[in-house]
Amino acid sequence: MNHAIKHLNTNTIQAVASSHPLADVSNYGVQKANKSKLHSFGLSVFAGVFIAIAFVFYLTVTTGSDASSWGLTRLAGGTAFSLGLILVVVCGAELFTSTVLSSVAWAQGKLSTLQLIGCWARVYLGNFVGAMLILLLIFGAKMYQLDGGQWGINALHVAQHKIHHSWLQAFSLGVLCNLLVCLGIWMTFSSKDMLTKSFLLILPVAMFVSSGFEHSIANLFMVPLGIVLQHTVPAEYLISLGYNANSFADLTVSHFVLNNLIPVTLGNIVGGGVMVGLGYWLIYQDVPVPLTNPAPLTNPAPLTTQSITPTSLTHGSTSDLATTTYLPSQGTPIMNNTFLTDLTVAQLMDTKAITFSGQQTATSALLELSAQQARGAVVINEQKELLGFVSEQDLLRNWWANDFELDQQLSVADVMQTEVLSVTPEQSIAELIEFMTVDKSILYPVSDSGVLLSSQYLSYHQRLNKAAAKRPSIYPVIDNGIVVGTITRQHITQHLLLQMQFQEKGVSEVQQKTTSDQAA
């Protein structure tokens, strides 16, 4: 049997509502550095492809716009170029200019200097390979002939402009460029919604492109494209468009590397890795970073409660056991009641609850549930390991299917549910109550990015009435793979009623004492 047990683990549900500004960025850097080299290189190649494609889009949008508004033309080109970074983020590629944010993980001591430099070098090389692949395809497709050859002239002018900055100017433009790129990437950590991430990237990218800031990976495509065109297109092509054969002779590899690529790359590192990454790290280094995804507790503290006693046991094979998985949480509990948040499942669970074996007949199980006035019970083997859960509904459904005739051959294993929600002894009762009773996605219809998901206005109490969670009322309690008890909605309700009565009695006694003191 293929069983899947889902746990409401306390550690899993402790995700904070809003993560620390550095938490996601730090994890982002560690993940990049720790990826397999082949995996990282492959994704880097894709990033180079995406950025090169974006520059092709830019050239197409801005070609033939001499008579148009200079600013609006560049805005259109910059907006088109944002496609590149959107593809990188949405498709999960590795881009050098955003990878420099791994400086945060390095500053926190999570990466060594060698790991940091190795990651940057690998991604940079992969981006170059991707850019060269698109260059070959664009040249092979003879894209430079578009618009009567104006597309190629536009590419040559853009490439030529880039190699005529002074060293300081190229460096400064590189700083400004990656300041915006990394701020755009930083903003995407505030949302899990891909459409929102995409919109967040458009304006920073459009701004740096339209303003002429320098992006090293984009230049790895753009300037080599100009160099290739300058050395391969016939002189007649240039002459027919009003240029002579030597108009773009300064487009050489040495001019590109020395006058553009080196200062722009260094500027990109300073703008993204230093100004954004280390800048925010310096601000927040003394602020504790919450664990947004703590690891599941592997060795829970032993219980002092009595183990559960099965009513009927038979041996079950290891292959029949359920594999334990963890249920995603609803986030931080809303409840602030200290009494409930400190109360755990171990304090309220029933350690002598009724249990069944898989071989027990379904008829005897139904009779026993009726006699015990129970709605359901866990199914375990001799080792008290969970095999499944059977309820009155499961038994009645199969009884109905058999025209309400008793089938002595039908076993509990035949009718039980094998996907069972379970909890651990350390689980907070407050979290369990919230999970059992409230669907927070309906109570608070807002996406992770803060977008309202409901078009209808409802008051809090109206939403609360609609937010009834359709979840089980009985949960097996699992400790180190062993069933140690069960907890039901009734157990919790009875405890809360007793607590309420105790509080009311205490208030009454205080009032009586106050009255007698006043009378005296």
PDB file of N, CA, C and O in Angstrom, residues 389-412:
ATOM      1  N   PHE A 389      -6.452   5.231   8.877  1.00  0.00           N
ATOM      2  CA  PHE A 389      -7.504   5.739   9.767  1.00  0.00           C
ATOM      3  C   PHE A 389      -8.848   5.300   9.190  1.00  0.00           C
ATOM      4  O   PHE A 389      -9.064   5.350   7.969  1.00  0.00           O
ATOM      5  N   VAL A 390      -9.745   4.843  10.075  1.00  0.00           N
ATOM      6  CA  VAL A 390     -11.064   4.422   9.631  1.00  0.00           C
ATOM      7  C   VAL A 390     -12.122   5.157  10.451  1.00  0.00           C
ATOM      8  O   VAL A 390     -11.983   5.311  11.666  1.00  0.00           O
ATOM      9  N   SER A 391     -13.142   5.654   9.777  1.00  0.00           N
ATOM     10  CA  SER A 391     -14.199   6.412  10.443  1.00  0.00           C
ATOM     11  C   SER A 391     -15.547   5.743  10.231  1.00  0.00           C
ATOM     12  O   SER A 391     -15.693   4.822   9.412  1.00  0.00           O
ATOM     13  N   GLU A 392     -16.555   6.203  10.975  1.00  0.00           N
ATOM     14  CA  GLU A 392     -17.917   5.737  10.764  1.00  0.00           C
ATOM     15  C   GLU A 392     -18.335   5.933   9.311  1.00  0.00           C
ATOM     16  O   GLU A 392     -18.997   5.085   8.711  1.00  0.00           O
ATOM     17  N   GLN A 393     -17.947   7.055   8.746  1.00  0.00           N
ATOM     18  CA  GLN A 393     -18.320   7.357   7.369  1.00  0.00           C
ATOM     19  C   GLN A 393     -17.735   6.323   6.404  1.00  0.00           C
ATOM     20  O   GLN A 393     -18.422   5.863   5.479  1.00  0.00           O
ATOM     21  N   ASP A 394     -16.465   5.950   6.615  1.00  0.00           N
ATOM     22  CA  ASP A 394     -15.836   4.939   5.753  1.00  0.00           C
ATOM     23  C   ASP A 394     -16.593   3.615   5.838  1.00  0.00           C
ATOM     24  O   ASP A 394     -16.843   2.951   4.817  1.00  0.00           O
ATOM     25  N   LEU A 395     -16.948   3.213   7.062  1.00  0.00           N
ATOM     26  CA  LEU A 395     -17.634   1.945   7.251  1.00  0.00           C
ATOM     27  C   LEU A 395     -19.046   1.978   6.691  1.00  0.00           C
ATOM     28  O   LEU A 395     -19.490   1.032   6.032  1.00  0.00           O
ATOM     29  N   LEU A 396     -19.770   3.086   6.949  1.00  0.00           N
ATOM     30  CA  LEU A 396     -21.133   3.205   6.428  1.00  0.00           C
ATOM     31  C   LEU A 396     -21.156   3.260   4.904  1.00  0.00           C
ATOM     32  O   LEU A 396     -22.059   2.725   4.260  1.00  0.00           O
ATOM     33  N   ARG A 397     -20.143   3.906   4.304  1.00  0.00           N
ATOM     34  CA  ARG A 397     -20.087   4.001   2.840  1.00  0.00           C
ATOM     35  C   ARG A 397     -19.949   2.611   2.220  1.00  0.00           C
ATOM     36  O   ARG A 397     -20.620   2.288   1.231  1.00  0.00           O
ATOM     37  N   ASN A 398     -19.093   1.801   2.806  1.00  0.00           N
ATOM     38  CA  ASN A 398     -18.928   0.447   2.285  1.00  0.00           C
ATOM     39  C   ASN A 398     -20.131  -0.427   2.611  1.00  0.00           C
ATOM     40  O   ASN A 398     -20.481  -1.333   1.844  1.00  0.00           O
ATOM     41  N   TRP A 399     -20.779  -0.182   3.735  1.00  0.00           N
ATOM     42  CA  TRP A 399     -21.988  -0.904   4.091  1.00  0.00           C
ATOM     43  C   TRP A 399     -23.104  -0.574   3.095  1.00  0.00           C
ATOM     44  O   TRP A 399     -23.830  -1.427   2.630  1.00  0.00           O
ATOM     45  N   TRP A 400     -23.193   0.710   2.750  1.00  0.00           N
ATOM     46  CA  TRP A 400     -24.176   1.160   1.751  1.00  0.00           C
ATOM     47  C   TRP A 400     -23.923   0.489   0.398  1.00  0.00           C
ATOM     48  O   TRP A 400     -24.850   0.058  -0.295  1.00  0.00           O
ATOM     49  N   ALA A 401     -22.632   0.432   0.016  1.00  0.00           N
ATOM     50  CA  ALA A 401     -22.269  -0.164  -1.277  1.00  0.00           C
ATOM     51  C   ALA A 401     -22.656  -1.639  -1.341  1.00  0.00           C
ATOM     52  O   ALA A 401     -22.848  -2.205  -2.428  1.00  0.00           O
ATOM     53  N   ASN A 402     -22.793  -2.269  -0.162  1.00  0.00           N
ATOM     54  CA  ASN A 402     -23.142  -3.692  -0.103  1.00  0.00           C
ATOM     55  C   ASN A 402     -24.627  -3.879   0.228  1.00  0.00           C
ATOM     56  O   ASN A 402     -25.025  -4.926   0.739  1.00  0.00           O
ATOM     57  N   ASP A 403     -25.438  -2.829  -0.075  1.00  0.00           N
ATOM     58  CA  ASP A 403     -26.878  -2.867   0.196  1.00  0.00           C
ATOM     59  C   ASP A 403     -27.188  -3.175   1.660  1.00  0.00           C
ATOM     60  O   ASP A 403     -28.167  -3.859   1.981  1.00  0.00           O
ATOM     61  N   PHE A 404     -26.301  -2.685   2.541  1.00  0.00           N
ATOM     62  CA  PHE A 404     -26.480  -2.825   3.990  1.00  0.00           C
ATOM     63  C   PHE A 404     -26.555  -4.287   4.446  1.00  0.00           C
ATOM     64  O   PHE A 404     -27.171  -4.606   5.463  1.00  0.00           O
ATOM     65  N   GLU A 405     -25.915  -5.145   3.701  1.00  0.00           N
ATOM     66  CA  GLU A 405     -25.776  -6.539   4.125  1.00  0.00           C
ATOM     67  C   GLU A 405     -24.383  -6.725   4.714  1.00  0.00           C
ATOM     68  O   GLU A 405     -23.397  -6.219   4.172  1.00  0.00           O
ATOM     69  N   LEU A 406     -24.300  -7.433   5.822  1.00  0.00           N
ATOM     70  CA  LEU A 406     -23.020  -7.621   6.487  1.00  0.00           C
ATOM     71  C   LEU A 406     -22.094  -8.482   5.628  1.00  0.00           C
ATOM     72  O   LEU A 406     -22.487  -9.525   5.121  1.00  0.00           O
ATOM     73  N   ASP A 407     -20.870  -7.987   5.480  1.00  0.00           N
ATOM     74  CA  ASP A 407     -19.862  -8.734   4.719  1.00  0.00           C
ATOM     75  C   ASP A 407     -18.744  -9.106   5.683  1.00  0.00           C
ATOM     76  O   ASP A 407     -17.895  -8.270   6.029  1.00  0.00           O
ATOM     77  N   GLN A 408     -18.743 -10.332   6.144  1.00  0.00           N
ATOM     78  CA  GLN A 408     -17.764 -10.755   7.146  1.00  0.00           C
ATOM     79  C   GLN A 408     -16.340 -10.818   6.587  1.00  0.00           C
ATOM     80  O   GLN A 408     -15.378 -10.900   7.343  1.00  0.00           O
ATOM     81  N   GLN A 409     -16.191 -10.781   5.252  1.00  0.00           N
ATOM     82  CA  GLN A 409     -14.863 -10.851   4.636  1.00  0.00           C
ATOM     83  C   GLN A 409     -14.204  -9.476   4.522  1.00  0.00           C
ATOM     84  O   GLN A 409     -13.002  -9.377   4.288  1.00  0.00           O
ATOM     85  N   LEU A 410     -15.012  -8.429   4.673  1.00  0.00           N
ATOM     86  CA  LEU A 410     -14.490  -7.063   4.519  1.00  0.00           C
ATOM     87  C   LEU A 410     -13.674  -6.685   5.753  1.00  0.00           C
ATOM     88  O   LEU A 410     -14.179  -6.731   6.882  1.00  0.00           O
ATOM     89  N   SER A 411     -12.418  -6.321   5.549  1.00  0.00           N
ATOM     90  CA  SER A 411     -11.534  -5.974   6.672  1.00  0.00           C
ATOM     91  C   SER A 411     -11.374  -4.464   6.796  1.00  0.00           C
ATOM     92  O   SER A 411     -11.723  -3.703   5.893  1.00  0.00           O
ATOM     93  N   VAL A 412     -10.835  -4.062   7.920  1.00  0.00           N
ATOM     94  CA  VAL A 412     -10.561  -2.639   8.154  1.00  0.00           C
ATOM     95  C   VAL A 412      -9.587  -2.108   7.107  1.00  0.00           C
ATOM     96  O   VAL A 412      -9.717  -0.984   6.622  1.00  0.00           O
TER      97      VAL A 412
END
